[in-house]
PDB file of C-alpha atoms in Angstrom:
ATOM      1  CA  UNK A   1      51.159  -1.988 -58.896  1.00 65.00           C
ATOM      2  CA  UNK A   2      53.568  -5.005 -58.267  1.00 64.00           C
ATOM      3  CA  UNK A   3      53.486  -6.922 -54.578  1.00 61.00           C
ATOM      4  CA  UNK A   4      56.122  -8.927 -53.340  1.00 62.00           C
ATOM      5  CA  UNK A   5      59.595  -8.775 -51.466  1.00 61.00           C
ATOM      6  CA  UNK A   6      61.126  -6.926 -54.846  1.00 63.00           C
ATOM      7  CA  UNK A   7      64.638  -8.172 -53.909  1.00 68.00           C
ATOM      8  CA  UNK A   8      65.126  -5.902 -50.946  1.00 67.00           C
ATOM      9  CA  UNK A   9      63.867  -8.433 -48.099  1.00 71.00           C
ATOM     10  CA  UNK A  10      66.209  -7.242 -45.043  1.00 78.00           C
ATOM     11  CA  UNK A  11      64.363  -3.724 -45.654  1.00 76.00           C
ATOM     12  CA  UNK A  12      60.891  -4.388 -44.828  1.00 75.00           C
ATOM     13  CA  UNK A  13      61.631  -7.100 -42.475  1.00 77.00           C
ATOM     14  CA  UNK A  14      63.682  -4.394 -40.411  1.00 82.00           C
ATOM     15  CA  UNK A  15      60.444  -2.579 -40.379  1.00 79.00           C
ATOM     16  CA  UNK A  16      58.434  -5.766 -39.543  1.00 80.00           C
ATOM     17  CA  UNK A  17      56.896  -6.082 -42.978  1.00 75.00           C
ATOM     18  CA  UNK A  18      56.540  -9.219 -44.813  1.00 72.00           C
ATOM     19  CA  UNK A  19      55.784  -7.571 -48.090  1.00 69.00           C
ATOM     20  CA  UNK A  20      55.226  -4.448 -50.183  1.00 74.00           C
ATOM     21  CA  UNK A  21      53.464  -2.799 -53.352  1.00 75.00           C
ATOM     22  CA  UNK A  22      55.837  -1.266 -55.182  1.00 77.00           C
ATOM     23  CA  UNK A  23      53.937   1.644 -57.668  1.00 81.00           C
ATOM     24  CA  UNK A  24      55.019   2.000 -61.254  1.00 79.00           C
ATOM     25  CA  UNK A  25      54.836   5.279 -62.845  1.00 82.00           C
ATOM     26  CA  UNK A  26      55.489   6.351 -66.411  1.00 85.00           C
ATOM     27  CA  UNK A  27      55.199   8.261 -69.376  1.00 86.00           C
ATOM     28  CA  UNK A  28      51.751   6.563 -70.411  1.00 87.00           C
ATOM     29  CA  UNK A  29      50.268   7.176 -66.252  1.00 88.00           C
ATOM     30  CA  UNK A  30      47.468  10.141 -66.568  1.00 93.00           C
ATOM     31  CA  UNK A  31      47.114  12.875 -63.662  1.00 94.00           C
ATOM     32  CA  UNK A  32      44.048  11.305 -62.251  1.00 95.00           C
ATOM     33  CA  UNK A  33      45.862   8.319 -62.035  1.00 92.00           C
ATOM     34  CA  UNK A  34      48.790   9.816 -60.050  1.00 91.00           C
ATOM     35  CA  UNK A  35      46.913  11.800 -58.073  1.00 94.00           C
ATOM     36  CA  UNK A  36      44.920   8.560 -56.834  1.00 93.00           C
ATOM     37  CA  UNK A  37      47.980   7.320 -56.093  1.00 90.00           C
ATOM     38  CA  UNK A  38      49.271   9.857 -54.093  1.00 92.00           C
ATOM     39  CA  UNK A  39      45.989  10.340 -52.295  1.00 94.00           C
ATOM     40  CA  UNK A  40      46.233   6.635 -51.107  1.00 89.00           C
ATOM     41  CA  UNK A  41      50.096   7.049 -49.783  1.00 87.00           C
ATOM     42  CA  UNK A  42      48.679   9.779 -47.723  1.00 91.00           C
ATOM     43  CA  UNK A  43      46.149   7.805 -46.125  1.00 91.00           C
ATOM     44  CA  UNK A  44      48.429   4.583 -45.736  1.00 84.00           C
ATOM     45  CA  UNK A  45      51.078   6.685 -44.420  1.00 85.00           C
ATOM     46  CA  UNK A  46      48.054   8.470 -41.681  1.00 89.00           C
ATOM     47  CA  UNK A  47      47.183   4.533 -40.190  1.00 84.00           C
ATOM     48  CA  UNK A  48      50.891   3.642 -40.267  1.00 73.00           C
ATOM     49  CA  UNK A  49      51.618   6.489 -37.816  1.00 75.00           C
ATOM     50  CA  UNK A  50      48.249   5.892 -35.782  1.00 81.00           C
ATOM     51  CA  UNK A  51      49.981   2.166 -35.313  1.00 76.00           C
ATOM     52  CA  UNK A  52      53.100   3.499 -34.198  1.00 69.00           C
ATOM     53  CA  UNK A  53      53.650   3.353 -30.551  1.00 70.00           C
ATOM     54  CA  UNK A  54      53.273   7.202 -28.172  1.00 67.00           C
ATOM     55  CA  UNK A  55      51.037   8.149 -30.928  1.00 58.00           C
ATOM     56  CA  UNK A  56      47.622  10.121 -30.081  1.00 55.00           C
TER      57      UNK A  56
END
């Protein structure tokens, strides 16, 4: 995982982040470890639309 602004700036800020976590995948990644990963997307991605406004 890398944090930071990862030269895109204007992108998160239009989304009123600060910063992000940018994953990196390759050849030498196992399953489990993608898996996790997509496991913890899902439940960042759940809160994130709990946050958003008109949601239940």
């Amino acid at each position: 995982m890398r944090t930071g602004h990862h030269c895109e700036q204007p992108i998160p800020w239009r989304f009123g982040v600060e910063t992000t976590v940018r994953p990196s995948l390759a050849f030498y990644k196992t399953h489990e470890e993608i898996d996790r990963l997509g496991g913890v997307v899902q439940r960042m991605a759940s809160v994130r639309r709990a946050r958003l406004p008109g949601s239940r």
